[in-house]
Coordinates of C-alpha atoms and ligand atoms in Angstrom, one line a residue:
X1 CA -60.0 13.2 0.7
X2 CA -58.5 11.8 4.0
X3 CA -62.2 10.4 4.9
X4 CA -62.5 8.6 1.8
X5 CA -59.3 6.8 1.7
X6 CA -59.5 6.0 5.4
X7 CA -63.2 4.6 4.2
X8 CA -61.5 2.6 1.5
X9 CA -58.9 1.0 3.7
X10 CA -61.7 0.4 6.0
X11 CA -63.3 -1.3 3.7
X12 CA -60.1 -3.1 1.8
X13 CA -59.9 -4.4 5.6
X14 CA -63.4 -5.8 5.8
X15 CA -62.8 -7.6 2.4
X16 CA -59.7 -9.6 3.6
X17 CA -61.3 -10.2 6.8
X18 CA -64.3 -11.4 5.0
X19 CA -62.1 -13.7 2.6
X20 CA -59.9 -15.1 5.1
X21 CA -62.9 -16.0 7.4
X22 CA -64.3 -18.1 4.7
X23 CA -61.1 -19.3 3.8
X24 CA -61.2 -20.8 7.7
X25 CA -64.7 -22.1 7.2
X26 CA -63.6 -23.4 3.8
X27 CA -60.8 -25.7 5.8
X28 CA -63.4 -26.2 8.6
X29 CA -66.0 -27.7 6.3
X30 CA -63.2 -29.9 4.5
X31 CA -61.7 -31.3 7.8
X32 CA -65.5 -32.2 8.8
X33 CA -66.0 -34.2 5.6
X34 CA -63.1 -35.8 5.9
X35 CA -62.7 -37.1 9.1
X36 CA -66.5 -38.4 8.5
X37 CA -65.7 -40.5 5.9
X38 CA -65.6 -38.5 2.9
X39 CA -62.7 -39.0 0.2
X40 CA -63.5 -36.5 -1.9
X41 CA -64.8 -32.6 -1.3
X42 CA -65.8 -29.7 -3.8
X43 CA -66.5 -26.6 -3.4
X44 CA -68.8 -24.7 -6.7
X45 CA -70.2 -21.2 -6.8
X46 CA -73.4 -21.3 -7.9
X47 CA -72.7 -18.9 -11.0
X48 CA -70.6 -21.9 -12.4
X49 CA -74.3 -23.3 -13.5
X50 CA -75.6 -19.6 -15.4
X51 CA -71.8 -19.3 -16.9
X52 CA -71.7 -23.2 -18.5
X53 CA -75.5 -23.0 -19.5
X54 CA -75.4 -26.4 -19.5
X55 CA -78.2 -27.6 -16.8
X56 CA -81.4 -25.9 -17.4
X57 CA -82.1 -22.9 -15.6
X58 CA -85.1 -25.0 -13.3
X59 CA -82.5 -27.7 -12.4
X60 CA -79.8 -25.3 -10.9
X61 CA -78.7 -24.7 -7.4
X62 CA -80.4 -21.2 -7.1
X63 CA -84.1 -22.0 -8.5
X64 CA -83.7 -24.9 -6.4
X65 CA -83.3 -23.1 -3.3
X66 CA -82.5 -19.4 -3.8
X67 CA -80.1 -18.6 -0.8
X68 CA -77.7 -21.0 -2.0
X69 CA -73.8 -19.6 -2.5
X70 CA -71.7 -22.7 -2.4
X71 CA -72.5 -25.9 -3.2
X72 CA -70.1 -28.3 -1.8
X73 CA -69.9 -32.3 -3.1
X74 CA -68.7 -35.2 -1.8
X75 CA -67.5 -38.0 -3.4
X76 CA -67.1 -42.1 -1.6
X77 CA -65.3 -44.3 -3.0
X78 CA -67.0 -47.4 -4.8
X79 CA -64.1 -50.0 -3.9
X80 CA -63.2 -51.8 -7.3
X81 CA -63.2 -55.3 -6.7
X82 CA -66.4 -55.0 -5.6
X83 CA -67.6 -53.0 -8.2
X84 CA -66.1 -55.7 -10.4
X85 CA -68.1 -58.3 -8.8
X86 CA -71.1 -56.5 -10.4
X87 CA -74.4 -57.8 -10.4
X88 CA -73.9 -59.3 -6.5
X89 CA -75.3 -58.9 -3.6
X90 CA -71.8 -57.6 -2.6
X91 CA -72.3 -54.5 -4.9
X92 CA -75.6 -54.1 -3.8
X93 CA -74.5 -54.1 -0.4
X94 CA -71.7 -52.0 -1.3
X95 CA -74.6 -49.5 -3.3
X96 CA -76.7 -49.0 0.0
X97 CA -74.2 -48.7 2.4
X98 CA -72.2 -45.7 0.6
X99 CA -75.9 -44.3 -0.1
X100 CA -76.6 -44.3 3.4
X101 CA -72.9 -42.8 4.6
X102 CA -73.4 -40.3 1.9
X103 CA -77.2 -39.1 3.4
X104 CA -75.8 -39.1 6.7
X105 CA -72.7 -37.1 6.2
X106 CA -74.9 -34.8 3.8
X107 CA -77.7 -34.3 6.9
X108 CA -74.6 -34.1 9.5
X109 CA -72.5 -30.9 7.3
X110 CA -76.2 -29.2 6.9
X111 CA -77.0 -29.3 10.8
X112 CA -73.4 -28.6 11.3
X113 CA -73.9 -25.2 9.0
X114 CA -76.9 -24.1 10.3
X115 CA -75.6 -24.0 14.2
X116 CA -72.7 -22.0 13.0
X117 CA -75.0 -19.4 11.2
X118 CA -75.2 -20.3 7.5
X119 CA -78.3 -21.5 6.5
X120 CA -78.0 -24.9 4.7
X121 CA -80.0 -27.5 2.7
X122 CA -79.0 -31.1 1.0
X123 CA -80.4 -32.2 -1.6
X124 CA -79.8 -36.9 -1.3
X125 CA -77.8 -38.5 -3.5
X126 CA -80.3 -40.3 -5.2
X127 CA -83.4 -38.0 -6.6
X128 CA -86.0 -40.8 -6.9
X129 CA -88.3 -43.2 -4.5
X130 CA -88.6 -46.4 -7.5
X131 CA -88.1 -47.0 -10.7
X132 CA -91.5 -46.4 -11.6
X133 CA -91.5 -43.2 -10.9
X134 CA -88.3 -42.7 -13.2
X135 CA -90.5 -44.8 -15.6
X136 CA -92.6 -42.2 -15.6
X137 CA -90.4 -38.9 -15.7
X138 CA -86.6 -40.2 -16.0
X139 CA -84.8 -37.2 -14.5
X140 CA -83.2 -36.2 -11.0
X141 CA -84.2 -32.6 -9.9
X142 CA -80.7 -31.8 -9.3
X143 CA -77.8 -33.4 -10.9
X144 CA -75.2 -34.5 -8.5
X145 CA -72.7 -35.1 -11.5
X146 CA -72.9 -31.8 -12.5
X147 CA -72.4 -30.0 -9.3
X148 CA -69.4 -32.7 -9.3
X149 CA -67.9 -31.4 -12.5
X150 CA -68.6 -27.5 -10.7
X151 CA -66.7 -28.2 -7.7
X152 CA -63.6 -29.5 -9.3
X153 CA -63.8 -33.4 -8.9
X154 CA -63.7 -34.8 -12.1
X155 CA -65.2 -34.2 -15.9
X156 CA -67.9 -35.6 -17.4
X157 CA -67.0 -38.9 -19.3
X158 CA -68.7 -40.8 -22.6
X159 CA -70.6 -42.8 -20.6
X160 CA -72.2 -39.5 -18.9
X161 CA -70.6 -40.5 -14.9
X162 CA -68.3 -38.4 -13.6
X163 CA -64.5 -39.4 -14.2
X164 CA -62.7 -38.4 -11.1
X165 CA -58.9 -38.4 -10.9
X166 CA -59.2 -40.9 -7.5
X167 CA -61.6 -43.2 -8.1
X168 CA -62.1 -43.1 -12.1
X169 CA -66.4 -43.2 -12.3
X170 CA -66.0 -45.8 -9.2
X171 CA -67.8 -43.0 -6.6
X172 CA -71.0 -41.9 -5.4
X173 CA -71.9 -38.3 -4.8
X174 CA -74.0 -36.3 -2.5
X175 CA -74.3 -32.5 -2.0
X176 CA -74.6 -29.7 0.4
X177 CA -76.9 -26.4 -0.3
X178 CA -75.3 -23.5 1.7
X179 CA -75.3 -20.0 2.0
X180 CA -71.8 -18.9 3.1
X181 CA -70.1 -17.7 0.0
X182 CA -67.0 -20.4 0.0
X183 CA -63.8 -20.3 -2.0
X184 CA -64.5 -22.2 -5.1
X185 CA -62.1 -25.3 -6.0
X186 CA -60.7 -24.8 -9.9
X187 CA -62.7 -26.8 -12.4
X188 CA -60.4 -29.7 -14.2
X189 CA -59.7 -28.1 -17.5
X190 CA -58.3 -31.5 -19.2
X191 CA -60.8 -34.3 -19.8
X192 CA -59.9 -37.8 -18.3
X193 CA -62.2 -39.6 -20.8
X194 CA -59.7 -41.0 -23.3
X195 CA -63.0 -42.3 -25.6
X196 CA -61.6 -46.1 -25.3
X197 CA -65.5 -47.0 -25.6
X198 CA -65.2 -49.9 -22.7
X199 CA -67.9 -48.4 -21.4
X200 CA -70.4 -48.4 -24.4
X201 CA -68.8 -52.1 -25.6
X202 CA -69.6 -54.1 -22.0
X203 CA -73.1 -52.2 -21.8
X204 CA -75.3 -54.9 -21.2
X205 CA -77.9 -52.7 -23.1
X206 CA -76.1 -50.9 -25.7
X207 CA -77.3 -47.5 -24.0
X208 CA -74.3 -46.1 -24.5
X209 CA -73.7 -44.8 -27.9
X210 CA -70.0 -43.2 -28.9
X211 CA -70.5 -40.5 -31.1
X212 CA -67.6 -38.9 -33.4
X213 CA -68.7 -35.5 -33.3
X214 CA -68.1 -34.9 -29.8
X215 CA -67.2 -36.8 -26.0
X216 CA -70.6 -37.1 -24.5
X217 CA -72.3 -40.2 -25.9
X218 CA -75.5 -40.6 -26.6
X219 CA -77.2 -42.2 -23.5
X220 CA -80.5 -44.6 -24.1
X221 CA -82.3 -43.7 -20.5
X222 CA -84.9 -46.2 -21.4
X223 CA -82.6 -49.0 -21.5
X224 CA -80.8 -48.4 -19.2
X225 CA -83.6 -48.3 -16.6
X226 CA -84.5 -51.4 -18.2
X227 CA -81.3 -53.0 -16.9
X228 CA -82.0 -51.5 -13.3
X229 CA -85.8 -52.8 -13.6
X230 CA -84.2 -56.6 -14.3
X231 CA -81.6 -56.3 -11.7
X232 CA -83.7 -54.8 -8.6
X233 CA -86.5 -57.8 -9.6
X234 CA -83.2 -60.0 -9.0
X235 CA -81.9 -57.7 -5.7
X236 CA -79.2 -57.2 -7.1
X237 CA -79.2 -53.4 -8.5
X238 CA -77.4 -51.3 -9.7
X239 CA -75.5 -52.4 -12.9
X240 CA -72.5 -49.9 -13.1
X241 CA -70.9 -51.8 -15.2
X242 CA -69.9 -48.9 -17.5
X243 CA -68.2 -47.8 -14.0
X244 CA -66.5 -50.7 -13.8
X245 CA -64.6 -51.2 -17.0
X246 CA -63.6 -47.6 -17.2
X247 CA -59.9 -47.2 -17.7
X248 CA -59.8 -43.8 -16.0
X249 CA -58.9 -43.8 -12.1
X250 CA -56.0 -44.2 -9.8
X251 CA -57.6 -46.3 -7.7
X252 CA -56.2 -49.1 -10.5
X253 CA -52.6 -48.9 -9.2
X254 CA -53.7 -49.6 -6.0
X255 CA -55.5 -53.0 -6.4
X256 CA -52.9 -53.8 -9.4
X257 CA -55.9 -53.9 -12.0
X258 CA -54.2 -51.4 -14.4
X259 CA -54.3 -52.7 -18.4
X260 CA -57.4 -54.9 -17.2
X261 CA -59.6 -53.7 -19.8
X262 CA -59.6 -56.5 -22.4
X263 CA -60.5 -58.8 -19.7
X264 CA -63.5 -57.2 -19.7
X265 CA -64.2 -56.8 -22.9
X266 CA -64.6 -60.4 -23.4
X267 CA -66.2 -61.4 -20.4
X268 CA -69.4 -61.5 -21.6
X269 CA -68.7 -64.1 -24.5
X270 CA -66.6 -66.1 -22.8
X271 CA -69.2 -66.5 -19.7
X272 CA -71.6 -67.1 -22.7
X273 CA -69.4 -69.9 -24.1
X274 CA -68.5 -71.3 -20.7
X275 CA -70.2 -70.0 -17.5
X276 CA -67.6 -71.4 -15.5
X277 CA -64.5 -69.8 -17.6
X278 CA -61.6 -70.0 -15.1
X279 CA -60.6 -66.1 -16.0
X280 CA -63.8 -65.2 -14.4
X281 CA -64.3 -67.5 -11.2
X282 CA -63.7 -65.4 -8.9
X283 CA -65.8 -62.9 -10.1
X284 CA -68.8 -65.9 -10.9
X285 CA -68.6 -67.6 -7.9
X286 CA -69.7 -64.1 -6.1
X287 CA -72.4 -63.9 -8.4
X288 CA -74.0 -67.2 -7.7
X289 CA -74.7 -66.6 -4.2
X290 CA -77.4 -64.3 -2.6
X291 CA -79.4 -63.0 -5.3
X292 CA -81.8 -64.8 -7.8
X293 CA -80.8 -65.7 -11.0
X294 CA -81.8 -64.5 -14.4
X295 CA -84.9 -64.9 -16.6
X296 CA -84.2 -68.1 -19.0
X297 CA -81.5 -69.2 -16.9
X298 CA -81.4 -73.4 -17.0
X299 CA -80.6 -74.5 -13.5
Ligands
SF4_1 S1 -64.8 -46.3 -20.4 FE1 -63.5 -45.1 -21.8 S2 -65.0 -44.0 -23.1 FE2 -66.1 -44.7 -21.4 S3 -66.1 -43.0 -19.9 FE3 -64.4 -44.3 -19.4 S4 -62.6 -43.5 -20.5 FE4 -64.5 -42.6 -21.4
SF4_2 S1 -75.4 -48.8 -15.9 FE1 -75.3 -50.7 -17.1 S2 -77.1 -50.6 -18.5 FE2 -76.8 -48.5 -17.7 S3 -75.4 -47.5 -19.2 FE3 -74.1 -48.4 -17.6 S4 -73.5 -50.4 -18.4 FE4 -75.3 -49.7 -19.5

């Protein structure tokens, strides 16, 4: 009797050993993100994907790679004004800089992992080498979004990007694979989509579709690629203009651009009426430099 509840102390011991040693990785991992450059940091079990059903079994974290525990995202911001400048060569810019910061931090927390003992794997933040090959089979391996949703940073909006508190839609994603079985971060239970529609109004493409039955709109793939295809002929990808005029996102107290929403709802009009619409001069002057212009477009 005394062996067994010396054994069970023993082993209530190990547990909280166990837990607070992760807990102190946990922090570790976070501070390393951060003072790297990351604004945002998740952590998500990988039974978050089996409990929501929601991302088929072949695209989860543990058919992916099977030793995986944790899966911990990170989030950069997309800096509005820029984003607003969309299509630019300053968004562009903007695009392939954070993609690169985002690889490298991603490659940095796996090597970082793996010479403390737990074995480690990141999947990039993009999952595709052209266009053509999403012509041909439209669909990342891994969903970044997802795994976003998992680890706590945001919910899943209309427009199918993931609405953080921060940053709104305005932020780019990568994720780490890991073995070490981490605290998980709390999912956000209320969803910051308010169903304004911005997004699916300003689509260039109408690929966003609002439906009433439920959040999640339907989402044209096809056109939207359509839009990327135009705008990477141009060099001038992405679009992200469904990120843009999104309401959701703190990050609108900051540059003062709270209420702004209208202004983009008529943008495109009034720049068809009168491309040099003082409203929007800022914003067209940045777009006439750097990049080619349009199909159809009289000089
Ligand atoms: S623009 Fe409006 S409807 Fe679209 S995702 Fe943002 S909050 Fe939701
Ligand atoms: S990225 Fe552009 S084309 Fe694609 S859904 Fe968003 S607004 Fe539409």
């Amino acid at each position: 009797m005394a062996d067994r509840s010396r054994k069970a102390n023993l082993d209530d011991r190990r547990r909280k050993q166990s837990a607070e040693q992760n807990s102190n990785l946990k922090s570790l991992i976070r501070q390393f993100c951060l003072d790297r450059g990351a604004d945002l940091v998740g952590f998500a079990p990988v039974e978050r994907w089996d409990e929501a059903g929601e991302v088929p079994p072949d695209f989860r974290p543990r058919a992916i790679w099977p030793p995986a525990r944790t899966i911990i995202v990170m989030g950069m911001e997309m800096p509005l004004p820029i984003v607003e400048t969309t299509p630019s060569i300053l968004h562009k810019e903007l695009y392939d800089t954070s993609n690169r910061e985002l690889d490298q931090l991603a490659y940095n927390l796996t090597r970082y992992l793996n010479r403390m003992g737990h074995a480690s794997f990141f999947f990039p933040r993009d999952g595709y080498g052209s266009l053509k090959a999403l012509r041909e089979n439209n669909l990342a391996a891994f969903s970044h979004v997802m795994a976003g949703k998992y680890a706590g940073l945001g919910t899943i909006g209309a427009s199918h990007n993931l609405l953080t508190p921060e940053f709104g839609p305005r932020v780019r994603l990568v994720s780490v694979f890991t073995s070490a079985s981490l605290p998980p971060d709390p999912t956000i239970a209320e969803e910051l989509c308010i169903q304004c529609a911005a997004c699916a109004r300003c689509c260039p493409k109408k690929a966003i579709s609002m439906r009433k039955d439920r959040l999640i709109a339907d989402y044209d793939k096809t056109a939207c690629l359509e839009m990327h295809e135009e705008l990477t002929a141009r060099r001038c990808y992405p679009c992200g203009i469904c990120s843009k005029v999104c309401p959701v996102g703190q990050d609108r107290l900051l540059y003062k651009q709270k209420g702004i929403v209208n202004k983009y709802l008529r943008e495109a009009e009034a720049l068809a009426k009168n491309p040099d619409d003082p409203e929007y001069k800022s914003w067209s002057h940045l777009r006439k430099y750097g990049i080619s212009k349009p199909k159809n477009t009289k000089d």
